[in-house]
Coordinates of C-alpha atoms in Angstrom, one line a residue:
Chain A
M652 CA -83.9 49.0 1.3
I653 CA -81.4 48.7 4.2
P654 CA -78.6 51.2 3.7
L655 CA -75.1 49.9 2.9
S656 CA -73.7 51.4 6.1
Y657 CA -75.7 48.9 8.2
Y658 CA -73.9 46.0 6.6
L659 CA -70.6 47.7 7.0
I660 CA -71.2 48.4 10.7
F661 CA -72.3 44.8 11.2
A662 CA -69.2 43.5 9.4
A663 CA -66.9 45.8 11.4
G664 CA -68.5 44.6 14.6
L665 CA -68.1 40.9 13.6
F666 CA -64.5 41.6 12.6
S667 CA -63.8 43.2 16.0
I668 CA -65.4 40.3 17.9
G669 CA -63.2 37.9 15.9
L670 CA -60.1 39.9 16.6
F671 CA -60.9 40.0 20.3
G672 CA -61.4 36.2 20.2
V673 CA -58.0 35.7 18.6
L674 CA -56.2 38.0 21.1
A675 CA -58.1 36.9 24.2
R676 CA -58.5 33.1 23.9
K677 CA -55.8 30.6 24.8
N678 CA -57.1 27.5 23.1
A679 CA -55.8 27.2 19.6
I680 CA -59.2 26.0 18.2
A681 CA -60.9 29.1 19.7
I682 CA -58.2 31.3 18.1
L683 CA -58.9 29.6 14.8
I684 CA -62.7 30.2 15.2
G685 CA -61.9 33.9 15.9
I686 CA -60.0 34.0 12.6
E687 CA -63.0 32.4 10.9
L688 CA -65.3 35.1 12.3
M689 CA -62.9 37.8 10.9
L690 CA -63.1 36.1 7.5
N691 CA -66.9 36.0 7.7
A692 CA -66.9 39.7 8.3
V693 CA -64.8 40.1 5.2
N694 CA -67.4 38.1 3.3
V695 CA -70.2 40.2 4.5
N696 CA -68.3 43.3 3.4
L697 CA -67.6 41.8 0.0
V698 CA -71.2 40.8 -0.7
A699 CA -72.6 44.1 0.5
F700 CA -70.2 46.1 -1.6
W701 CA -70.9 43.9 -4.6
R702 CA -74.7 44.4 -4.2
Y703 CA -74.6 48.2 -3.6
R704 CA -71.6 49.3 -5.6
T705 CA -71.1 46.9 -8.6
P706 CA -74.1 44.6 -9.0
G707 CA -73.3 44.2 -12.7
M708 CA -69.9 42.7 -12.1
I709 CA -69.2 39.4 -10.5
A710 CA -65.8 40.3 -9.0
G711 CA -67.2 40.7 -5.5
Q712 CA -69.0 37.4 -5.6
V713 CA -66.0 35.5 -7.0
F714 CA -63.9 37.0 -4.3
T715 CA -66.3 35.7 -1.6
V716 CA -66.2 32.2 -3.0
I717 CA -62.4 32.2 -3.1
V718 CA -62.2 33.5 0.4
L719 CA -64.5 30.6 1.6
A720 CA -62.4 28.1 -0.2
V721 CA -59.1 29.4 1.1
A722 CA -60.4 29.6 4.6
A723 CA -61.4 25.9 4.4
A724 CA -57.9 25.0 3.2
E725 CA -56.3 27.1 6.0
V726 CA -58.4 25.4 8.7
A727 CA -57.6 21.9 7.3
V728 CA -53.9 22.6 7.6
G729 CA -54.4 24.3 10.9
L730 CA -56.2 21.4 12.5
A731 CA -53.6 19.0 11.2
L732 CA -50.8 21.1 12.8
F733 CA -52.8 21.2 16.1
I734 CA -53.2 17.4 16.1
S735 CA -49.4 17.0 15.6
I736 CA -48.7 19.4 18.4
Y737 CA -51.3 17.8 20.7
R738 CA -49.7 14.4 20.1
R739 CA -46.3 15.8 21.3
R740 CA -47.5 17.9 24.2
D741 CA -51.0 16.9 25.2
T742 CA -52.1 20.5 25.0
I743 CA -53.1 23.1 22.4
A744 CA -53.2 26.1 24.8
A745 CA -51.3 28.8 23.0
D746 CA -49.6 30.0 26.2
Q747 CA -48.1 26.6 26.9
I748 CA -46.5 26.3 23.4
D749 CA -43.6 28.4 24.5
L750 CA -40.4 26.3 23.9
M751 CA -38.9 29.2 22.0
K752 CA -39.0 32.8 23.1
W753 CA -36.7 35.8 22.6
Chain B
M161 CA -63.4 30.9 -25.1
L162 CA -60.7 29.5 -27.2
L163 CA -57.3 29.1 -25.7
N164 CA -54.3 29.6 -27.8
I165 CA -50.7 28.9 -27.0
E166 CA -49.7 32.5 -26.7
Q167 CA -51.9 33.1 -23.8
F168 CA -49.7 30.7 -21.8
L169 CA -46.5 32.6 -22.5
P170 CA -47.0 35.0 -19.5
I171 CA -47.5 32.1 -17.1
L172 CA -45.0 29.7 -18.7
P173 CA -42.8 29.5 -15.5
E174 CA -45.8 28.6 -13.4
V175 CA -47.0 26.0 -16.0
L176 CA -43.5 24.4 -16.1
L177 CA -43.4 24.4 -12.3
L178 CA -46.7 22.6 -12.2
I179 CA -45.4 20.0 -14.6
L180 CA -42.3 19.6 -12.4
G181 CA -44.4 19.1 -9.3
L182 CA -46.5 16.4 -10.9
L183 CA -43.4 14.7 -12.2
I184 CA -42.0 14.6 -8.6
L185 CA -45.3 13.2 -7.3
A186 CA -45.2 10.5 -10.0
L187 CA -41.6 9.7 -9.4
Q188 CA -42.1 9.5 -5.6
M189 CA -44.8 6.9 -6.2
S190 CA -42.9 4.8 -8.7
L191 CA -39.3 4.9 -7.3
P192 CA -38.2 2.6 -4.5
K193 CA -37.7 4.2 -1.1
P194 CA -33.8 4.3 -1.1
Q195 CA -34.0 6.3 -4.4
H196 CA -36.2 9.1 -2.9
R197 CA -33.2 11.2 -2.0
N198 CA -32.5 11.7 -5.7
L199 CA -35.8 13.7 -6.0
G200 CA -33.7 16.6 -4.7
W201 CA -31.5 16.4 -7.8
V202 CA -34.5 16.1 -10.0
T203 CA -36.1 19.2 -8.4
A204 CA -32.9 21.3 -8.6
V205 CA -32.1 20.3 -12.2
G206 CA -35.8 20.8 -13.0
M207 CA -35.7 24.3 -11.6
G208 CA -32.7 25.1 -13.7
L209 CA -34.6 23.9 -16.8
V210 CA -37.6 25.9 -15.8
I211 CA -35.5 29.1 -15.8
L212 CA -33.9 28.1 -19.1
F213 CA -37.1 27.4 -20.9
S214 CA -38.8 30.5 -19.4
L215 CA -36.1 32.8 -20.9
P216 CA -37.7 32.9 -24.3
A217 CA -41.0 33.9 -22.7
R218 CA -39.5 37.2 -21.6
P219 CA -42.0 40.1 -21.4
G220 CA -41.8 43.2 -23.6
T221 CA -40.8 46.6 -22.1
E222 CA -44.4 47.7 -21.9
P223 CA -46.4 45.9 -19.2
M224 CA -49.3 43.8 -20.5
Y225 CA -52.4 42.7 -18.6
V226 CA -53.4 39.2 -19.4
W227 CA -55.9 36.5 -18.2
G228 CA -58.7 39.0 -17.7
G229 CA -56.5 41.5 -16.0
M230 CA -55.5 39.1 -13.3
I231 CA -51.8 39.0 -14.2
S232 CA -49.4 41.7 -15.2
Y233 CA -46.9 40.5 -17.7
D234 CA -43.9 42.7 -17.1
W235 CA -40.2 42.7 -16.2
L236 CA -40.6 43.2 -12.5
S237 CA -42.7 40.0 -12.2
F238 CA -40.4 38.1 -14.5
T239 CA -37.3 39.1 -12.5
F240 CA -38.8 38.1 -9.2
K241 CA -40.1 34.8 -10.7
M242 CA -36.5 33.9 -11.7
L243 CA -35.3 34.7 -8.2
F244 CA -37.9 32.5 -6.6
I245 CA -37.3 29.6 -8.9
F246 CA -33.5 29.9 -8.3
A247 CA -34.1 29.9 -4.5
A248 CA -36.3 26.9 -4.7
G249 CA -33.8 24.9 -6.7
I250 CA -31.0 25.7 -4.2
T251 CA -33.3 24.9 -1.3
A252 CA -34.0 21.4 -2.8
L253 CA -30.3 20.8 -2.9
L254 CA -29.8 21.9 0.7
A255 CA -32.7 19.7 1.9
M256 CA -31.6 16.5 0.2
D257 CA -29.4 15.2 2.9
I258 CA -31.4 16.4 5.9
E259 CA -32.8 13.3 7.6
G260 CA -36.6 13.1 7.4
L261 CA -36.8 15.9 4.8
G262 CA -34.9 15.1 1.7
T263 CA -36.3 11.6 1.3
R264 CA -39.9 12.8 1.4
G265 CA -41.3 13.6 -2.0
E266 CA -44.1 15.7 -0.5
F267 CA -41.5 18.2 0.8
Y268 CA -40.4 19.0 -2.8
V269 CA -44.0 19.1 -4.1
L270 CA -45.1 21.5 -1.3
M271 CA -42.1 23.7 -2.0
I272 CA -42.9 23.8 -5.7
A273 CA -46.5 24.6 -4.9
S274 CA -45.3 27.5 -2.7
T275 CA -43.0 28.7 -5.5
I276 CA -45.9 28.7 -8.0
G277 CA -47.8 30.9 -5.5
M278 CA -44.8 33.2 -5.3
C279 CA -44.7 33.5 -9.1
F280 CA -48.3 34.5 -9.2
M281 CA -47.8 36.9 -6.3
A282 CA -45.1 38.8 -8.1
S283 CA -47.4 39.2 -11.1
A284 CA -50.8 39.7 -9.5
A285 CA -52.7 42.7 -10.9
D286 CA -56.0 42.1 -9.2
L287 CA -57.0 41.9 -5.5
V288 CA -58.6 38.4 -6.0
M289 CA -55.4 37.1 -7.6
L290 CA -53.3 38.8 -4.9
Y291 CA -55.1 37.2 -2.0
L292 CA -55.2 33.8 -3.7
S293 CA -51.5 33.8 -4.5
I294 CA -50.5 35.0 -1.0
E295 CA -52.4 32.1 0.5
T296 CA -51.0 29.6 -2.1
V297 CA -47.6 30.7 -0.8
S298 CA -48.5 30.6 2.9
I299 CA -50.4 27.3 3.3
P300 CA -47.7 25.0 2.0
L301 CA -45.1 27.0 4.0
Y302 CA -47.1 26.3 7.2
I303 CA -46.8 22.6 6.5
L304 CA -43.1 22.9 5.7
A305 CA -42.4 24.8 8.9
G306 CA -44.0 22.0 10.9
F307 CA -42.7 19.3 8.7
F308 CA -40.9 17.3 11.5
I309 CA -44.0 16.1 13.3
F310 CA -41.9 14.2 15.9
D311 CA -39.9 17.3 16.8
N312 CA -41.2 19.7 19.5
K313 CA -39.6 22.8 18.0
S314 CA -40.7 22.1 14.5
T315 CA -44.4 21.5 15.3
E316 CA -44.3 24.7 17.5
A317 CA -42.8 26.6 14.5
G318 CA -45.6 25.4 12.3
F319 CA -48.2 26.2 14.9
K320 CA -47.0 29.8 15.5
Y321 CA -46.5 30.5 11.8
L322 CA -50.1 29.3 11.0
L323 CA -51.7 31.4 13.7
F324 CA -49.8 34.6 12.9
G325 CA -50.2 34.0 9.2
A326 CA -53.9 33.4 9.3
L327 CA -54.5 36.4 11.6
S328 CA -52.5 38.8 9.5
S329 CA -54.0 37.6 6.2
A330 CA -57.5 38.1 7.6
I331 CA -56.7 41.6 8.6
M332 CA -55.1 42.3 5.2
L333 CA -58.2 40.9 3.5
F334 CA -60.5 43.3 5.4
G335 CA -58.3 46.1 4.0
F336 CA -58.8 44.6 0.5
T337 CA -62.5 44.7 0.9
L338 CA -62.5 48.3 1.9
L339 CA -60.4 49.1 -1.1
Y340 CA -62.8 47.2 -3.4
G341 CA -65.8 48.9 -1.8
M342 CA -64.4 52.4 -2.3
A343 CA -63.1 51.9 -5.9
G344 CA -65.8 49.5 -7.1
T345 CA -63.2 47.4 -8.9
T346 CA -60.7 44.7 -7.9
R347 CA -58.2 45.5 -10.6
L348 CA -55.2 47.2 -9.1
P349 CA -54.3 49.5 -11.9
H350 CA -57.9 50.7 -12.1
I351 CA -58.4 51.3 -8.4
V352 CA -56.5 54.5 -8.2
I353 CA -58.2 55.9 -11.3
S354 CA -61.6 55.2 -9.9
L355 CA -60.6 56.6 -6.6
L356 CA -59.4 59.8 -8.2
Q357 CA -62.6 60.2 -10.1
N358 CA -64.9 60.1 -7.1
A359 CA -62.5 61.5 -4.6
T360 CA -64.4 63.0 -1.7
S361 CA -62.7 64.1 1.4
G362 CA -64.9 61.7 3.4
L363 CA -63.1 58.7 1.9
I364 CA -59.6 59.7 3.1
P365 CA -59.9 58.1 6.6
A366 CA -61.2 54.9 5.0
Y367 CA -58.3 55.1 2.5
I368 CA -55.7 55.4 5.2
G369 CA -57.5 52.7 7.2
S370 CA -57.4 50.2 4.3
L371 CA -53.7 51.1 3.8
T372 CA -52.9 50.3 7.5
L373 CA -54.8 47.0 7.3
I374 CA -53.0 46.0 4.1
L375 CA -49.7 46.9 5.6
V376 CA -50.3 44.4 8.5
G377 CA -50.4 41.6 6.0
F378 CA -47.5 42.7 3.9
G379 CA -45.5 43.6 7.1
F380 CA -46.0 40.0 8.2
K381 CA -44.7 38.6 4.9
I382 CA -41.6 40.7 5.0
S383 CA -41.3 40.4 8.8
A384 CA -41.2 44.1 9.5
V385 CA -41.5 45.4 13.0
P386 CA -44.1 45.3 14.7
F387 CA -45.2 42.2 12.8
H388 CA -41.9 40.3 13.2
F389 CA -42.7 38.2 16.3
W390 CA -43.2 35.0 14.4
A391 CA -39.9 35.1 12.5
P392 CA -37.3 34.1 15.1
D393 CA -39.4 31.3 16.5
V394 CA -40.3 29.9 13.1
Y395 CA -36.8 30.1 11.7
E396 CA -35.4 28.4 14.8
G397 CA -37.9 25.6 14.8
A398 CA -38.4 25.0 11.1
P399 CA -36.1 22.6 9.2
T400 CA -33.1 24.8 8.3
P401 CA -33.5 24.7 4.5
V402 CA -37.1 25.7 5.0
A403 CA -36.0 28.6 7.2
G404 CA -33.6 29.7 4.5
F405 CA -36.4 29.5 1.9
L406 CA -38.8 31.4 4.2
S407 CA -36.3 34.2 4.9
T408 CA -35.3 34.7 1.2
A409 CA -37.9 33.7 -1.4
S410 CA -41.0 34.3 0.8
K411 CA -39.6 37.7 1.9
A412 CA -38.8 38.7 -1.6
A413 CA -42.3 37.8 -2.7
G414 CA -43.6 40.1 0.1
F415 CA -41.5 42.9 -1.2
A416 CA -42.7 42.3 -4.8
V417 CA -46.4 42.8 -3.8
L418 CA -45.5 45.6 -1.4
V419 CA -43.9 47.8 -4.0
R420 CA -46.6 47.0 -6.6
V421 CA -49.6 47.7 -4.4
L422 CA -48.0 50.8 -2.8
L423 CA -46.9 52.3 -6.1
W424 CA -50.0 51.5 -8.0
V425 CA -52.7 52.2 -5.5
F426 CA -51.6 54.5 -2.8
P427 CA -50.1 58.0 -3.1
A428 CA -46.6 58.3 -1.7
E429 CA -47.5 61.2 0.7
I430 CA -49.6 58.8 2.7
W431 CA -47.3 55.8 3.1
A432 CA -43.8 57.2 2.8
P433 CA -43.6 58.6 6.4
L434 CA -45.3 55.5 7.8
L435 CA -42.9 53.2 6.0
A436 CA -39.9 55.2 7.0
A437 CA -40.8 54.8 10.6
I438 CA -41.3 51.1 10.1
S439 CA -38.0 50.8 8.3
V440 CA -36.0 52.5 11.1
A441 CA -37.8 50.4 13.8
T442 CA -37.2 47.2 11.8
M443 CA -33.4 47.8 11.3
T444 CA -32.8 48.9 14.8
L445 CA -34.7 46.3 16.6
G446 CA -33.5 43.5 14.4
N447 CA -29.8 44.4 14.8
L448 CA -30.0 45.1 18.5
V449 CA -31.8 41.9 19.4
A450 CA -29.5 39.9 17.1
L451 CA -26.6 41.0 19.3
T452 CA -27.9 38.9 22.3
Q453 CA -28.6 35.6 20.5
H454 CA -26.9 32.3 21.2
N455 CA -28.6 30.3 18.5
I456 CA -27.3 30.9 15.0
K457 CA -30.7 30.4 13.4
R458 CA -32.2 33.0 15.7
M459 CA -29.4 35.3 15.1
L460 CA -29.9 35.0 11.3
A461 CA -33.6 35.5 11.9
Y462 CA -33.1 38.8 13.6
S463 CA -30.5 39.7 11.0
S464 CA -33.1 39.0 8.2
I465 CA -35.5 41.3 10.0
A466 CA -32.9 44.0 9.9
H467 CA -32.3 43.4 6.2
A468 CA -36.0 43.9 5.5
G469 CA -35.5 47.3 7.2
Y470 CA -32.7 48.2 4.8
A471 CA -34.7 47.2 1.8
L472 CA -37.6 49.3 3.0
I473 CA -35.3 52.4 2.7
G474 CA -35.3 51.8 -1.0
V475 CA -39.1 51.7 -1.1
V476 CA -39.4 54.8 1.0
S477 CA -37.1 56.7 -1.5
F478 CA -40.0 56.5 -4.0
S479 CA -37.8 56.9 -7.1
A480 CA -36.6 54.8 -10.1
L481 CA -33.3 54.4 -8.3
G482 CA -35.0 53.4 -5.1
L483 CA -36.9 50.6 -6.9
I484 CA -33.8 49.5 -8.7
S485 CA -31.9 49.4 -5.4
V486 CA -34.7 47.3 -3.8
V487 CA -34.5 44.7 -6.6
Y488 CA -30.7 44.7 -6.4
Y489 CA -30.8 44.4 -2.6
L490 CA -33.2 41.5 -2.7
L491 CA -31.1 39.7 -5.3
A492 CA -28.0 40.1 -3.2
Y493 CA -29.7 39.3 0.0
L494 CA -31.4 36.2 -1.4
I495 CA -28.1 34.7 -2.6
T496 CA -26.2 35.6 0.6
N497 CA -28.8 34.5 3.1
L498 CA -29.4 31.2 1.3
A499 CA -25.7 30.6 1.5
A500 CA -25.7 31.4 5.3
F501 CA -28.6 29.0 5.9
G502 CA -27.0 26.4 3.7
I503 CA -23.9 26.4 5.7
V504 CA -25.9 26.3 8.9
S505 CA -27.8 23.2 7.7
A506 CA -24.5 21.6 6.6
V507 CA -23.0 22.1 10.0
G508 CA -26.2 21.3 11.9
R509 CA -26.6 18.0 10.1
V510 CA -23.4 16.7 11.6
T511 CA -23.2 18.5 14.9
R512 CA -27.0 18.2 15.6
S513 CA -26.9 21.7 17.1
D514 CA -27.6 25.2 16.0
D515 CA -26.0 26.7 19.1
L516 CA -23.1 29.1 18.5
T517 CA -20.9 26.9 20.6
A518 CA -21.1 24.3 17.8
Y519 CA -19.2 26.7 15.6
Y520 CA -16.1 26.9 17.9
G521 CA -13.1 25.9 15.8
L522 CA -15.1 25.2 12.7
S523 CA -12.1 26.4 10.6
R524 CA -10.2 23.3 11.7
R525 CA -13.0 20.9 11.1
S526 CA -13.8 22.1 7.6
P527 CA -11.7 25.0 6.3
Y528 CA -13.8 25.4 3.1
L529 CA -17.1 25.6 5.0
A530 CA -15.6 28.2 7.3
L531 CA -14.4 30.2 4.3
A532 CA -17.9 30.1 2.8
L533 CA -19.3 31.2 6.1
L534 CA -16.8 34.1 6.1
V535 CA -17.9 35.2 2.7
A536 CA -21.6 34.9 3.4
L537 CA -21.5 36.7 6.7
L538 CA -19.2 39.5 5.4
S539 CA -21.6 40.0 2.5
L540 CA -24.5 40.2 5.0
A541 CA -22.5 42.8 6.9
G542 CA -22.0 44.8 3.7
M543 CA -18.2 44.4 3.1
P544 CA -16.6 45.0 -0.3
P545 CA -16.2 43.3 -2.7
L546 CA -19.2 41.2 -1.9
A547 CA -22.8 41.4 -3.0
G548 CA -24.1 42.9 0.2
F549 CA -21.8 45.9 -0.1
V550 CA -22.9 47.0 -3.6
A551 CA -26.6 46.5 -2.7
K552 CA -26.2 48.6 0.5
V553 CA -24.4 51.4 -1.5
F554 CA -27.4 51.5 -4.0
I555 CA -29.9 51.6 -1.2
F556 CA -28.1 54.5 0.6
M557 CA -27.5 56.3 -2.7
A558 CA -31.3 56.2 -3.4
A559 CA -32.1 57.5 0.1
I560 CA -29.6 60.4 -0.3
E561 CA -30.9 61.2 -3.8
A562 CA -34.4 61.4 -2.4
G563 CA -33.3 63.8 0.3
L564 CA -33.7 61.2 3.1
I565 CA -30.2 61.7 4.5
W566 CA -31.3 60.9 8.1
L567 CA -32.6 57.6 6.9
A568 CA -29.3 56.8 5.1
V569 CA -27.4 57.7 8.3
M570 CA -29.6 55.4 10.3
G571 CA -28.9 52.6 7.8
V572 CA -25.2 53.1 8.1
L573 CA -25.2 53.2 11.9
N574 CA -27.2 50.0 11.9
S575 CA -24.8 48.3 9.5
I576 CA -22.0 49.0 12.0
V577 CA -24.1 47.3 14.7
G578 CA -24.7 44.4 12.3
L579 CA -21.0 44.0 11.6
Y580 CA -20.4 43.3 15.3
Y581 CA -22.5 40.2 15.6
Y582 CA -21.4 38.8 12.2
L583 CA -17.8 39.2 13.2
T584 CA -18.4 37.5 16.6
V585 CA -19.5 34.4 14.8
L586 CA -16.4 34.5 12.6
K587 CA -14.3 34.9 15.8
Y588 CA -15.8 31.7 17.1
V589 CA -15.2 29.9 13.8
Y590 CA -11.5 31.0 13.4
L591 CA -10.1 31.7 16.8
Y592 CA -11.9 29.5 19.3
R593 CA -11.1 25.9 20.0
S594 CA -13.4 23.0 20.8
D595 CA -12.7 19.4 21.9
G596 CA -13.8 17.8 18.7
D597 CA -12.2 20.1 16.2
T598 CA -9.6 17.6 15.0
E599 CA -12.2 15.4 13.3
P600 CA -13.2 16.6 9.9
L601 CA -16.8 17.7 9.2
P602 CA -18.2 15.7 6.3
V603 CA -20.1 17.8 3.7
S604 CA -22.1 15.9 1.1
R605 CA -22.0 16.6 -2.6
S606 CA -25.4 18.4 -2.8
F607 CA -24.3 20.8 -0.1
T608 CA -21.0 21.4 -1.9
V609 CA -22.7 22.2 -5.2
A610 CA -25.3 24.5 -3.7
I611 CA -22.9 26.4 -1.5
A612 CA -20.4 26.7 -4.3
V613 CA -23.0 28.2 -6.6
L614 CA -24.1 30.6 -4.0
I615 CA -20.6 31.8 -3.1
A616 CA -19.8 32.3 -6.8
G617 CA -23.1 34.3 -7.0
I618 CA -22.1 36.5 -4.0
L619 CA -18.7 37.3 -5.7
L620 CA -20.3 37.8 -9.1
V621 CA -23.0 40.1 -7.9
G622 CA -20.5 42.0 -5.8
T623 CA -17.8 42.6 -8.5
L624 CA -19.5 42.5 -11.9
F625 CA -22.4 44.7 -11.0
S626 CA -23.4 46.3 -14.3
P627 CA -25.3 43.4 -15.8
W628 CA -27.2 42.9 -12.6
F629 CA -27.8 46.6 -12.3
N630 CA -29.1 46.8 -15.8
W631 CA -31.4 43.8 -15.1
A632 CA -32.7 45.5 -12.0
S633 CA -33.3 48.8 -13.8
T634 CA -35.3 47.0 -16.6
A635 CA -37.4 45.4 -13.9
A636 CA -37.9 48.7 -12.1
A637 CA -38.9 50.5 -15.3
A638 CA -42.0 48.3 -15.4
L639 CA -43.4 50.4 -12.5
F640 CA -41.4 53.6 -12.8
N641 CA -40.9 55.2 -16.2

């Protein structure tokens, strides 16, 4: 059987790639995809921990399903906000949405 | 599984809020458009009734875990729930006469949805419940911040709030999974027991790592430095009543989960020094940047960042008095800051500006509003005999009792800095003149009611402090006894 640490290293890598995407990309959609990658890393972690630590309890699996559902809701609201901002400004580049600073 | 009525007692406020939300939805669809403004009265009165009907469902002195351990039925959560519902009722009144906001039924429904989330947040006793409730609070608030879709600033506020919120909640969630992996359980009261049983020194770095990740999420909720960047932009851009709701109820909810998770799960030796540093940075940065602001909503945003720093002093004290002082501080701050934002929305509705120049000579245009602003800002600054003063005294008392004298000194120094910018606004209001200050500034009835209730609250919390103190100590006893 593959040891648990492999999954954890994979999840940590996925999380870091997602975080890099959020910090480095300018397009709001790309930022949102980065956040989705981070949430997927969370899901990998949860399922791996569930399988190796507490296979008898469903808490880990329930948590994963809830994370998936919440992520979908978040993206729905996010895209709606992006559309409303695109209609006003014709751009969703995060560095051009800078009406307010300091 | 059979459901009996007693199972619903611990979540009675949430159930009643849900009914109220459905009622608003139904009314919005059945009432003619000109009547929609009255949904604000329905919401505010409904919130009052929810508080009234929830009072018989008070918890006992011993905390109880219900709904499969998801919810802790104790005084701490009950106290916070009452605060959130009160804040939501007042916000409904403040929003009623705002153009494009008060006539929209979905505004009230989203606010109620967010309030339900806050109530669950205050009582969550399980990581799954905690995450779900935090998102139930955040997602409606993203929409509310960007509610004016034809306004550049409001859409930008929603955009920034969503990106910061989604990022910090993903980071926090990664911390949750590490905690679950180490402990093998998602139930907060069991995590620490399970960690103590199989404590090996190899787990300590992972333990500190998960604490750091979780603090990112909570730091975002309470807008503590260095996770505060969103706050000024969102408060400035969001509709003013929404900004008031964000800076009070949402922040108080953040503190409710912060104290619960820190006290239940993590040993104080690990987090106290970290949180003390965050507290000092938060107060200092908030107050210093507030000095340079020209927009009153931005100034209040930085002031609310600073206030999160003061409240953190009480958490760092790690004692029963410390927790009491946090609850008391949040109560006083919630009433006071809602009043300040209420006055800002009443003025902004007429002058169409949140710039400080719009406040020149306000005392001539509306003496009562100016007086209310005087009371609210002096209470924020911590002047006796107002609520903010007593709250600050308790916070500093707790710090000194815990031997953190340097922290109390930092807090007092910061209060002096804070006093300067609050008094500057009052100088504009009372001493400066503007061209239009002969014409009176109309204030609608809903604003009058809301602001009068809040000003009475500031005076009551500041002068008659023993009932509030007893209430706060009952709440604190749920975690500390």
